[in-house]
Amino acid sequence: MVQTMAFITIPRPLSLLASSTKDSWSSASVHCSYSKKSSRFSTNSKGLNRDCKTIFWNVGSFRRQYLSQLTAMLMTFKDDGRDGSEAKYDPESFSKLLFQVPISEMKFLSKLAFLCNIAYVILKIEGIYLRRYYGLYLIASSLETKTEATSSTKAKLEEFGSEKAMGFERKHHRIHSPKDQLLSMAAHQSFHSSPFEWIICDDPIRHTRIFVIQGPDSLTSWWRVLFFHPTKFEGKLDVFVHRGMYEAAKVIYEKVIPHVVDFLQTHGEQARFQFTGHSLGGSIAVLVSLMLLIRNVVRCSMVEPVVTFGSPFVLCGGRKLLDELKLDDAQIYNVIMHRDIVPRGFSCNIPGFHISVLKLFKRSLHSHTCLNENKFMYSPLGNLLILQPNAKSSPGHPLLPPGTAFYALDTTGYKDTSNAAINGFLNSPHPLQTLFDPKAYGDDGTVSLNHDSSSYLKAINGVLRLHITATIVPKLREKKSLL
């Protein structure tokens, strides 16, 4: 008899689930098995003798009530007072912290945004174009590495392919073979491989090797987000990291470390390394750069500031780590579109009710410092650069002055209120408010338009064009008047 086991846990906070039954349950664990032969459920419960069908019916009837109550709570944002009132910030006081990004820095950020954009179409990258317009040389990509790995796997498979030549007789009842074992091993390795692509470019003038990490481009890469529970980062006792991003970063680290060592051997003390990425790729870029420093592969002076575009924060206790490495916020620059929900995902305030629900599914969150003290999953780290595109592309932000602009959030003279300012920006609008809008979804939805890598490139170039025009046009008019 084939049995399928299921484990149902009914925790204390969801006491409404128990109220739909005759008894009041505070906590119950029920083991249920289903027999295909008899098509009936059987149960072996601890302190309960109930038919599993009854339990499943109760769960189903409760689900409708639970979802309706949850929706109402999300729409009104009513909470128990633990939603972080410090997040409130008015536009007038917030504008005092904003400064225009200089044109020189804007041009550099435009180049990195372009690299992040073409990282999604690696096969279409033309080295001649990069050299002609950006002075960059394409060195390697993840697709080349995967091609070499595939060729190596095929060669090994061919060794086991000809069973007759090896003197073996093919038998149908034989289940395990060297080929099967090799395929099984390859499948296991693919699970631990990173779905994020990357490219490496060299800037010979600056003696800099640039590592560009692509954001999620498939369900496999977005699947990493689900492993959001914290784990220790590089063995640090008080620094925790998003587990899914950390696992992906470790895989990419092993892939790019030979290119780091090779560049060090070639350029010595002049070698510099630049990491950048869009979306989750930017989060991984931050982790990989920190791993290089923690593992003493390179010195801090050799690593240029990491630049991320629309990337979520994935570290809790990152400030302590920067202090330990004798670095400041200038080591990380986070470019955030004014209404992009992805950078806000793990750093917006989580209502107390949702915190209780999260802790039900992930026991490790019970001791998570950021969640318990600050009511968010991971804390912002580094400098914030806020990008507001044309109003035709996306409506303005409530805390920002109207009009197209590229701001740097400078909280140097406002240390006491800096966290409140950052928290206020990340919570207005709250990601849940954006997700409740029907216009948020689809290729043309607000979520996609405010997060797409091409939107970042277009917005930066739009602001850059306005500044250049404002600078050049007066000079041309002055020359004409002199003539």
GROMACS .gro file of C-alpha atoms in nm:
model
  483
    1MET     CA    1   0.000   0.000   0.000
    2VAL     CA    2   0.142   0.337  -0.106
    3GLN     CA    3   0.101   0.606   0.154
    4THR     CA    4   0.149   0.982   0.134
    5MET     CA    5   0.231   1.144   0.466
    6ALA     CA    6   0.118   1.492   0.563
    7PHE     CA    7   0.197   1.694   0.872
    8ILE     CA    8  -0.046   1.955   0.996
    9THR     CA    9   0.042   2.196   1.275
   10ILE     CA   10  -0.224   2.413   1.434
   11PRO     CA   11  -0.038   2.684   1.630
   12ARG     CA   12  -0.164   2.900   1.915
   13PRO     CA   13  -0.208   3.240   1.744
   14LEU     CA   14  -0.447   3.090   1.490
   15SER     CA   15  -0.699   2.998   1.758
   16LEU     CA   16  -0.984   3.083   1.521
   17LEU     CA   17  -0.909   2.760   1.342
   18ALA     CA   18  -0.994   2.564   1.654
   19SER     CA   19  -1.316   2.755   1.720
   20SER     CA   20  -1.481   2.596   1.418
   21THR     CA   21  -1.463   2.255   1.587
   22LYS     CA   22  -1.625   2.120   1.901
   23ASP     CA   23  -1.307   2.129   2.106
   24SER     CA   24  -1.081   2.426   2.167
   25TRP     CA   25  -0.727   2.346   2.049
   26SER     CA   26  -0.429   2.543   2.164
   27SER     CA   27  -0.182   2.331   1.972
   28ALA     CA   28  -0.218   2.000   1.798
   29SER     CA   29  -0.001   1.790   1.572
   30VAL     CA   30  -0.178   1.543   1.349
   31HIS     CA   31  -0.018   1.280   1.127
   32CYS     CA   32  -0.237   1.183   0.832
   33SER     CA   33  -0.182   0.917   0.571
   34TYR     CA   34  -0.370   0.852   0.251
   35SER     CA   35  -0.407   0.506   0.104
   36LYS     CA   36  -0.447   0.490  -0.274
   37LYS     CA   37  -0.583   0.139  -0.243
   38SER     CA   38  -0.866   0.223  -0.005
   39SER     CA   39  -0.895   0.592  -0.102
   40ARG     CA   40  -0.946   0.681   0.262
   41PHE     CA   41  -0.765   0.891   0.516
   42SER     CA   42  -0.636   0.745   0.840
   43THR     CA   43  -0.499   0.932   1.136
   44ASN     CA   44  -0.252   0.878   1.416
   45SER     CA   45  -0.280   1.191   1.627
   46LYS     CA   46  -0.133   1.301   1.956
   47GLY     CA   47  -0.423   1.344   2.195
   48LEU     CA   48  -0.677   1.355   1.912
   49ASN     CA   49  -0.890   1.086   1.748
   50ARG     CA   50  -1.038   1.266   1.454
   51ASP     CA   51  -1.092   1.170   1.097
   52CYS     CA   52  -0.859   1.370   0.873
   53LYS     CA   53  -1.144   1.457   0.640
   54THR     CA   54  -1.312   1.645   0.924
   55ILE     CA   55  -0.993   1.837   0.992
   56PHE     CA   56  -0.946   1.928   0.625
   57TRP     CA   57  -1.310   2.043   0.607
   58ASN     CA   58  -1.258   2.267   0.910
   59VAL     CA   59  -0.942   2.412   0.752
   60GLY     CA   60  -1.131   2.485   0.431
   61SER     CA   61  -1.422   2.656   0.607
   62PHE     CA   62  -1.184   2.864   0.813
   63ARG     CA   63  -0.975   2.966   0.513
   64ARG     CA   64  -1.250   3.187   0.368
   65GLN     CA   65  -1.300   3.368   0.699
   66TYR     CA   66  -0.926   3.403   0.752
   67LEU     CA   67  -0.857   3.547   0.405
   68SER     CA   68  -1.141   3.798   0.431
   69GLN     CA   69  -1.015   3.918   0.770
   70LEU     CA   70  -0.656   3.931   0.644
   71THR     CA   71  -0.757   4.134   0.339
   72ALA     CA   72  -0.944   4.383   0.556
   73MET     CA   73  -0.643   4.421   0.783
   74LEU     CA   74  -0.406   4.476   0.491
   75MET     CA   75  -0.633   4.731   0.327
   76THR     CA   76  -0.675   4.940   0.640
   77PHE     CA   77  -0.326   4.875   0.784
   78LYS     CA   78  -0.470   4.849   1.132
   79ASP     CA   79  -0.228   4.696   1.375
   80ASP     CA   80  -0.146   4.658   1.739
   81GLY     CA   81   0.075   4.967   1.746
   82ARG     CA   82   0.394   4.788   1.649
   83ASP     CA   83   0.401   4.904   1.287
   84GLY     CA   84   0.670   5.162   1.346
   85SER     CA   85   0.525   5.509   1.386
   86GLU     CA   86   0.876   5.644   1.340
   87ALA     CA   87   0.833   5.581   0.967
   88LYS     CA   88   0.627   5.901   0.926
   89TYR     CA   89   0.816   6.189   0.761
   90ASP     CA   90   0.686   6.508   0.601
   91PRO     CA   91   0.797   6.630   0.254
   92GLU     CA   92   0.938   6.961   0.381
   93SER     CA   93   1.180   6.807   0.631
   94PHE     CA   94   1.265   6.525   0.390
   95SER     CA   95   1.358   6.768   0.111
   96LYS     CA   96   1.628   6.917   0.336
   97LEU     CA   97   1.815   6.586   0.311
   98LEU     CA   98   1.809   6.576  -0.071
   99PHE     CA   99   2.095   6.686  -0.295
  100GLN     CA  100   2.129   6.660  -0.671
  101VAL     CA  101   2.370   6.391  -0.791
  102PRO     CA  102   2.661   6.560  -0.979
  103ILE     CA  103   2.676   6.516  -1.356
  104SER     CA  104   3.012   6.335  -1.339
  105GLU     CA  105   2.870   6.073  -1.103
  106MET     CA  106   2.553   6.053  -1.310
  107LYS     CA  107   2.755   5.962  -1.620
  108PHE     CA  108   2.935   5.687  -1.430
  109LEU     CA  109   2.610   5.550  -1.291
  110SER     CA  110   2.461   5.558  -1.640
  111LYS     CA  111   2.743   5.335  -1.762
  112LEU     CA  112   2.688   5.084  -1.482
  113ALA     CA  113   2.312   5.089  -1.542
  114PHE     CA  114   2.381   5.011  -1.908
  115LEU     CA  115   2.597   4.712  -1.809
  116CYS     CA  116   2.324   4.584  -1.576
  117ASN     CA  117   2.073   4.616  -1.858
  118ILE     CA  118   2.277   4.421  -2.117
  119ALA     CA  119   2.353   4.152  -1.858
  120TYR     CA  120   2.004   4.019  -1.937
  121VAL     CA  121   2.101   3.964  -2.304
  122ILE     CA  122   2.454   3.830  -2.277
  123LEU     CA  123   2.439   3.649  -2.611
  124LYS     CA  124   2.368   3.979  -2.789
  125ILE     CA  125   2.659   4.171  -2.635
  126GLU     CA  126   2.906   4.299  -2.895
  127GLY     CA  127   3.257   4.360  -2.766
  128ILE     CA  128   3.328   4.618  -3.036
  129TYR     CA  129   3.036   4.830  -2.918
  130LEU     CA  130   3.158   4.822  -2.556
  131ARG     CA  131   3.510   4.927  -2.656
  132ARG     CA  132   3.396   5.203  -2.892
  133TYR     CA  133   3.143   5.378  -2.668
  134TYR     CA  134   3.250   5.286  -2.315
  135GLY     CA  135   3.616   5.187  -2.340
  136LEU     CA  136   3.540   4.849  -2.182
  137TYR     CA  137   3.661   4.502  -2.278
  138LEU     CA  138   3.436   4.201  -2.231
  139ILE     CA  139   3.644   3.938  -2.049
  140ALA     CA  140   3.409   3.655  -1.952
  141SER     CA  141   3.050   3.562  -1.880
  142SER     CA  142   2.860   3.294  -1.693
  143LEU     CA  143   2.733   3.147  -2.020
  144GLU     CA  144   3.089   3.066  -2.126
  145THR     CA  145   3.147   2.892  -1.794
  146LYS     CA  146   2.826   2.692  -1.830
  147THR     CA  147   2.921   2.594  -2.186
  148GLU     CA  148   3.255   2.459  -2.066
  149ALA     CA  149   3.083   2.269  -1.783
  150THR     CA  150   2.830   2.122  -2.027
  151SER     CA  151   3.108   2.006  -2.260
  152SER     CA  152   3.288   1.843  -1.968
  153THR     CA  153   2.970   1.665  -1.858
  154LYS     CA  154   2.903   1.540  -2.211
  155ALA     CA  155   3.256   1.404  -2.233
  156LYS     CA  156   3.206   1.210  -1.910
  157LEU     CA  157   2.872   1.079  -2.030
  158GLU     CA  158   3.032   0.952  -2.349
  159GLU     CA  159   3.275   0.746  -2.141
  160PHE     CA  160   2.980   0.550  -2.003
  161GLY     CA  161   2.774   0.567  -2.323
  162SER     CA  162   2.905   0.262  -2.507
  163GLU     CA  163   2.823  -0.030  -2.279
  164LYS     CA  164   2.874  -0.290  -2.551
  165ALA     CA  165   3.227  -0.170  -2.615
  166MET     CA  166   3.303  -0.212  -2.246
  167GLY     CA  167   3.178  -0.572  -2.256
  168PHE     CA  168   2.860  -0.520  -2.059
  169GLU     CA  169   2.523  -0.658  -2.159
  170ARG     CA  170   2.231  -0.416  -2.135
  171LYS     CA  171   1.969  -0.545  -1.890
  172HIS     CA  172   1.628  -0.389  -1.845
  173HIS     CA  173   1.606  -0.472  -1.478
  174ARG     CA  174   1.922  -0.278  -1.402
  175ILE     CA  175   1.820   0.046  -1.230
  176HIS     CA  176   2.149   0.204  -1.128
  177SER     CA  177   2.434   0.261  -1.371
  178PRO     CA  178   2.735   0.493  -1.383
  179LYS     CA  179   2.545   0.712  -1.629
  180ASP     CA  180   2.245   0.732  -1.395
  181GLN     CA  181   2.472   0.822  -1.107
  182LEU     CA  182   2.641   1.093  -1.312
  183LEU     CA  183   2.308   1.241  -1.418
  184SER     CA  184   2.188   1.231  -1.058
  185MET     CA  185   2.503   1.412  -0.947
  186ALA     CA  186   2.454   1.674  -1.219
  187ALA     CA  187   2.097   1.731  -1.105
  188HIS     CA  188   2.216   1.774  -0.747
  189GLN     CA  189   2.478   2.026  -0.856
  190SER     CA  190   2.224   2.219  -1.064
  191PHE     CA  191   2.012   2.266  -0.751
  192HIS     CA  192   2.307   2.428  -0.579
  193SER     CA  193   2.412   2.625  -0.887
  194SER     CA  194   2.319   2.989  -0.922
  195PRO     CA  195   2.045   3.088  -1.168
  196PHE     CA  196   2.191   3.440  -1.185
  197GLU     CA  197   2.403   3.519  -1.491
  198TRP     CA  198   2.700   3.756  -1.482
  199ILE     CA  199   2.953   3.929  -1.706
  200ILE     CA  200   3.303   4.063  -1.644
  201CYS     CA  201   3.444   4.373  -1.815
  202ASP     CA  202   3.780   4.546  -1.785
  203ASP     CA  203   3.841   4.920  -1.777
  204PRO     CA  204   4.210   4.950  -1.874
  205ILE     CA  205   4.229   5.323  -1.801
  206ARG     CA  206   4.117   5.282  -1.439
  207HIS     CA  207   4.282   4.939  -1.398
  208THR     CA  208   3.941   4.815  -1.287
  209ARG     CA  209   3.770   4.482  -1.339
  210ILE     CA  210   3.391   4.522  -1.332
  211PHE     CA  211   3.166   4.236  -1.219
  212VAL     CA  212   2.804   4.274  -1.330
  213ILE     CA  213   2.546   4.035  -1.182
  214GLN     CA  214   2.212   3.991  -1.352
  215GLY     CA  215   1.887   4.006  -1.160
  216PRO     CA  216   1.616   3.737  -1.160
  217ASP     CA  217   1.514   3.634  -1.509
  218SER     CA  218   1.328   3.312  -1.436
  219LEU     CA  219   1.111   3.141  -1.177
  220THR     CA  220   1.420   2.956  -1.056
  221SER     CA  221   1.594   3.280  -0.963
  222TRP     CA  222   1.284   3.431  -0.798
  223TRP     CA  223   1.247   3.105  -0.606
  224ARG     CA  224   1.553   3.206  -0.404
  225VAL     CA  225   1.354   3.488  -0.249
  226LEU     CA  226   1.135   3.238  -0.066
  227PHE     CA  227   1.433   3.136   0.150
  228PHE     CA  228   1.422   3.471   0.327
  229HIS     CA  229   1.492   3.344   0.677
  230PRO     CA  230   1.822   3.465   0.828
  231THR     CA  231   2.143   3.271   0.862
  232LYS     CA  232   2.487   3.373   0.988
  233PHE     CA  233   2.697   3.560   0.734
  234GLU     CA  234   3.051   3.423   0.703
  235GLY     CA  235   3.036   3.286   1.056
  236LYS     CA  236   2.976   3.628   1.214
  237LEU     CA  237   2.781   3.592   1.538
  238ASP     CA  238   2.592   3.922   1.513
  239VAL     CA  239   2.551   3.955   1.135
  240PHE     CA  240   2.268   3.772   0.960
  241VAL     CA  241   2.189   3.741   0.593
  242HIS     CA  242   1.904   3.634   0.365
  243ARG     CA  243   1.972   3.262   0.323
  244GLY     CA  244   1.867   3.236  -0.042
  245MET     CA  245   2.084   3.530  -0.148
  246TYR     CA  246   2.378   3.403   0.056
  247GLU     CA  247   2.365   3.060  -0.107
  248ALA     CA  248   2.356   3.222  -0.452
  249ALA     CA  249   2.642   3.455  -0.358
  250LYS     CA  250   2.861   3.164  -0.247
  251VAL     CA  251   2.812   2.992  -0.584
  252ILE     CA  252   2.895   3.306  -0.781
  253TYR     CA  253   3.193   3.375  -0.553
  254GLU     CA  254   3.349   3.042  -0.651
  255LYS     CA  255   3.292   3.124  -1.018
  256VAL     CA  256   3.446   3.472  -1.017
  257ILE     CA  257   3.733   3.422  -0.771
  258PRO     CA  258   3.971   3.294  -1.045
  259HIS     CA  259   3.911   3.618  -1.237
  260VAL     CA  260   3.989   3.819  -0.923
  261VAL     CA  261   4.315   3.635  -0.859
  262ASP     CA  262   4.417   3.660  -1.225
  263PHE     CA  263   4.361   4.036  -1.229
  264LEU     CA  264   4.557   4.076  -0.905
  265GLN     CA  265   4.853   3.891  -1.050
  266THR     CA  266   4.847   4.107  -1.362
  267HIS     CA  267   4.801   4.454  -1.209
  268GLY     CA  268   4.927   4.409  -0.854
  269GLU     CA  269   4.871   4.710  -0.626
  270GLN     CA  270   4.696   4.905  -0.903
  271ALA     CA  271   4.417   4.649  -0.935
  272ARG     CA  272   4.066   4.771  -0.856
  273PHE     CA  273   3.739   4.579  -0.847
  274GLN     CA  274   3.392   4.714  -0.913
  275PHE     CA  275   3.074   4.518  -0.833
  276THR     CA  276   2.729   4.611  -0.955
  277GLY     CA  277   2.395   4.447  -1.026
  278HIS     CA  278   2.025   4.499  -1.077
  279SER     CA  279   1.752   4.369  -0.845
  280LEU     CA  280   1.862   4.055  -0.659
  281GLY     CA  281   2.185   4.067  -0.859
  282GLY     CA  282   2.278   4.387  -0.677
  283SER     CA  283   2.217   4.221  -0.340
  284ILE     CA  284   2.446   3.936  -0.444
  285ALA     CA  285   2.708   4.188  -0.563
  286VAL     CA  286   2.715   4.341  -0.215
  287LEU     CA  287   2.759   4.001  -0.051
  288VAL     CA  288   3.034   3.886  -0.289
  289SER     CA  289   3.232   4.207  -0.239
  290LEU     CA  290   3.207   4.172   0.139
  291MET     CA  291   3.310   3.806   0.119
  292LEU     CA  292   3.627   3.907  -0.068
  293LEU     CA  293   3.714   4.149   0.212
  294ILE     CA  294   3.626   3.918   0.501
  295ARG     CA  295   3.828   3.634   0.349
  296ASN     CA  296   4.126   3.868   0.298
  297VAL     CA  297   4.146   3.803  -0.076
  298VAL     CA  298   4.179   4.175  -0.149
  299ARG     CA  299   4.234   4.488   0.057
  300CYS     CA  300   3.954   4.735   0.122
  301SER     CA  301   4.128   5.000  -0.088
  302MET     CA  302   4.106   4.772  -0.392
  303VAL     CA  303   3.727   4.738  -0.386
  304GLU     CA  304   3.539   5.029  -0.540
  305PRO     CA  305   3.199   5.124  -0.393
  306VAL     CA  306   2.933   4.869  -0.487
  307VAL     CA  307   2.646   5.014  -0.692
  308THR     CA  308   2.306   4.844  -0.688
  309PHE     CA  309   1.996   4.925  -0.892
  310GLY     CA  310   1.659   4.839  -0.741
  311SER     CA  311   1.810   4.582  -0.504
  312PRO     CA  312   1.660   4.467  -0.173
  313PHE     CA  313   1.863   4.487   0.146
  314VAL     CA  314   1.959   4.141   0.269
  315LEU     CA  315   2.176   4.199   0.578
  316CYS     CA  316   2.087   4.242   0.944
  317GLY     CA  317   2.375   4.387   1.144
  318GLY     CA  318   2.557   4.503   0.833
  319ARG     CA  319   2.657   4.826   1.004
  320LYS     CA  320   2.866   4.631   1.253
  321LEU     CA  321   3.032   4.449   0.966
  322LEU     CA  322   3.127   4.773   0.791
  323ASP     CA  323   3.267   4.909   1.116
  324GLU     CA  324   3.471   4.592   1.161
  325LEU     CA  325   3.612   4.633   0.810
  326LYS     CA  326   3.671   5.006   0.878
  327LEU     CA  327   3.432   5.109   0.602
  328ASP     CA  328   3.145   5.358   0.593
  329ASP     CA  329   2.820   5.397   0.404
  330ALA     CA  330   3.007   5.525   0.099
  331GLN     CA  331   3.113   5.167   0.027
  332ILE     CA  332   2.763   5.086  -0.100
  333TYR     CA  333   2.541   5.302  -0.322
  334ASN     CA  334   2.179   5.193  -0.357
  335VAL     CA  335   2.004   5.347  -0.658
  336ILE     CA  336   1.629   5.319  -0.595
  337MET     CA  337   1.346   5.419  -0.826
  338HIS     CA  338   1.101   5.635  -0.631
  339ARG     CA  339   0.818   5.375  -0.643
  340ASP     CA  340   1.008   5.050  -0.685
  341ILE     CA  341   0.874   4.797  -0.433
  342VAL     CA  342   1.160   4.546  -0.463
  343PRO     CA  343   1.416   4.750  -0.260
  344ARG     CA  344   1.143   4.803  -0.001
  345GLY     CA  345   1.045   4.437   0.021
  346PHE     CA  346   1.256   4.329   0.319
  347SER     CA  347   1.304   4.673   0.479
  348CYS     CA  348   0.950   4.810   0.505
  349ASN     CA  349   0.765   4.797   0.835
  350ILE     CA  350   0.583   4.470   0.893
  351PRO     CA  351   0.260   4.495   1.097
  352GLY     CA  352   0.263   4.298   1.420
  353PHE     CA  353  -0.004   4.059   1.295
  354HIS     CA  354   0.211   3.963   0.997
  355ILE     CA  355   0.516   3.920   1.218
  356SER     CA  356   0.321   3.664   1.420
  357VAL     CA  357   0.224   3.480   1.102
  358LEU     CA  358   0.584   3.480   0.974
  359LYS     CA  359   0.711   3.336   1.300
  360LEU     CA  360   0.465   3.051   1.270
  361PHE     CA  361   0.628   2.930   0.951
  362LYS     CA  362   0.991   3.013   1.037
  363ARG     CA  363   1.100   2.939   1.391
  364SER     CA  364   1.438   3.105   1.328
  365LEU     CA  365   1.255   3.440   1.309
  366HIS     CA  366   1.172   3.425   1.681
  367SER     CA  367   1.525   3.545   1.762
  368HIS     CA  368   1.574   3.764   1.454
  369THR     CA  369   1.702   4.099   1.584
  370CYS     CA  370   1.584   4.320   1.297
  371LEU     CA  371   1.234   4.176   1.310
  372ASN     CA  372   1.197   4.194   1.687
  373GLU     CA  373   1.347   4.541   1.736
  374ASN     CA  374   1.279   4.726   1.411
  375LYS     CA  375   0.980   4.537   1.264
  376PHE     CA  376   1.148   4.464   0.932
  377MET     CA  377   1.347   4.171   0.795
  378TYR     CA  378   1.675   4.335   0.691
  379SER     CA  379   1.816   4.681   0.758
  380PRO     CA  380   1.915   4.938   0.493
  381LEU     CA  381   2.289   4.958   0.439
  382GLY     CA  382   2.486   5.219   0.246
  383ASN     CA  383   2.396   5.547   0.078
  384LEU     CA  384   2.060   5.596  -0.093
  385LEU     CA  385   2.031   5.752  -0.438
  386ILE     CA  386   1.667   5.822  -0.525
  387LEU     CA  387   1.565   5.835  -0.889
  388GLN     CA  388   1.241   6.004  -0.993
  389PRO     CA  389   1.157   5.970  -1.365
  390ASN     CA  390   0.930   6.177  -1.584
  391ALA     CA  391   0.576   6.210  -1.448
  392LYS     CA  392   0.447   6.054  -1.771
  393SER     CA  393   0.636   5.735  -1.688
  394SER     CA  394   0.534   5.719  -1.324
  395PRO     CA  395   0.358   5.959  -1.083
  396GLY     CA  396   0.577   6.148  -0.839
  397HIS     CA  397   0.665   6.039  -0.487
  398PRO     CA  398   0.483   6.203  -0.193
  399LEU     CA  399   0.811   6.291  -0.017
  400LEU     CA  400   0.994   6.423  -0.325
  401PRO     CA  401   0.964   6.759  -0.500
  402PRO     CA  402   0.778   6.735  -0.832
  403GLY     CA  403   0.975   6.687  -1.151
  404THR     CA  404   1.240   6.457  -1.296
  405ALA     CA  405   1.544   6.436  -1.067
  406PHE     CA  406   1.822   6.220  -0.929
  407TYR     CA  407   1.878   6.278  -0.558
  408ALA     CA  408   2.134   6.169  -0.303
  409LEU     CA  409   1.993   6.127   0.046
  410ASP     CA  410   2.248   6.291   0.275
  411THR     CA  411   2.183   6.237   0.646
  412THR     CA  412   2.528   6.345   0.766
  413GLY     CA  413   2.402   6.631   0.980
  414TYR     CA  414   2.088   6.448   1.087
  415LYS     CA  415   2.218   6.137   1.260
  416ASP     CA  416   1.935   6.137   1.512
  417THR     CA  417   1.668   6.131   1.242
  418SER     CA  418   1.852   5.953   0.960
  419ASN     CA  419   1.690   5.617   1.028
  420ALA     CA  420   1.347   5.779   1.043
  421ALA     CA  421   1.408   5.951   0.708
  422ILE     CA  422   1.517   5.631   0.536
  423ASN     CA  423   1.235   5.436   0.699
  424GLY     CA  424   0.988   5.702   0.593
  425PHE     CA  425   1.094   5.679   0.229
  426LEU     CA  426   1.088   5.299   0.222
  427ASN     CA  427   0.738   5.295   0.370
  428SER     CA  428   0.577   5.557   0.146
  429PRO     CA  429   0.410   5.412  -0.034
  430HIS     CA  430   0.410   5.083   0.152
  431PRO     CA  431   0.464   4.786  -0.084
  432LEU     CA  432   0.131   4.636   0.022
  433GLN     CA  433  -0.048   4.949  -0.094
  434THR     CA  434   0.115   4.914  -0.434
  435LEU     CA  435   0.031   4.545  -0.460
  436PHE     CA  436  -0.337   4.608  -0.384
  437ASP     CA  437  -0.363   4.826  -0.694
  438PRO     CA  438  -0.491   4.618  -0.991
  439LYS     CA  439  -0.272   4.828  -1.223
  440ALA     CA  440   0.041   4.697  -1.051
  441TYR     CA  441   0.054   4.370  -1.242
  442GLY     CA  442   0.152   4.266  -1.593
  443ASP     CA  443   0.434   4.372  -1.823
  444ASP     CA  444   0.294   4.725  -1.832
  445GLY     CA  445   0.206   4.732  -1.461
  446THR     CA  446   0.357   4.977  -1.216
  447VAL     CA  447   0.563   4.706  -1.045
  448SER     CA  448   0.739   4.609  -1.367
  449LEU     CA  449   0.779   4.963  -1.500
  450ASN     CA  450   0.936   5.091  -1.178
  451HIS     CA  451   1.169   4.795  -1.138
  452ASP     CA  452   1.282   4.698  -1.488
  453SER     CA  453   1.654   4.749  -1.555
  454SER     CA  454   1.578   4.943  -1.873
  455SER     CA  455   1.360   5.182  -1.670
  456TYR     CA  456   1.658   5.264  -1.447
  457LEU     CA  457   1.881   5.328  -1.748
  458LYS     CA  458   1.617   5.540  -1.921
  459ALA     CA  459   1.545   5.745  -1.608
  460ILE     CA  460   1.914   5.818  -1.535
  461ASN     CA  461   1.977   5.919  -1.896
  462GLY     CA  462   1.665   6.136  -1.886
  463VAL     CA  463   1.790   6.331  -1.584
  464LEU     CA  464   2.139   6.349  -1.734
  465ARG     CA  465   2.000   6.488  -2.059
  466LEU     CA  466   1.811   6.761  -1.873
  467HIS     CA  467   2.121   6.870  -1.682
  468ILE     CA  468   2.342   6.872  -1.991
  469THR     CA  469   2.083   7.070  -2.184
  470ALA     CA  470   2.049   7.320  -1.900
  471THR     CA  471   2.427   7.366  -1.901
  472ILE     CA  472   2.498   7.377  -2.275
  473VAL     CA  473   2.204   7.585  -2.403
  474PRO     CA  474   2.290   7.901  -2.200
  475LYS     CA  475   2.650   7.881  -2.323
  476LEU     CA  476   2.539   7.854  -2.686
  477ARG     CA  477   2.308   8.151  -2.645
  478GLU     CA  478   2.589   8.351  -2.491
  479LYS     CA  479   2.818   8.273  -2.786
  480LYS     CA  480   2.548   8.376  -3.035
  481SER     CA  481   2.496   8.705  -2.853
  482LEU     CA  482   2.868   8.780  -2.874
  483LEU     CA  483   2.865   8.717  -3.249
   0.00000   0.00000   0.00000
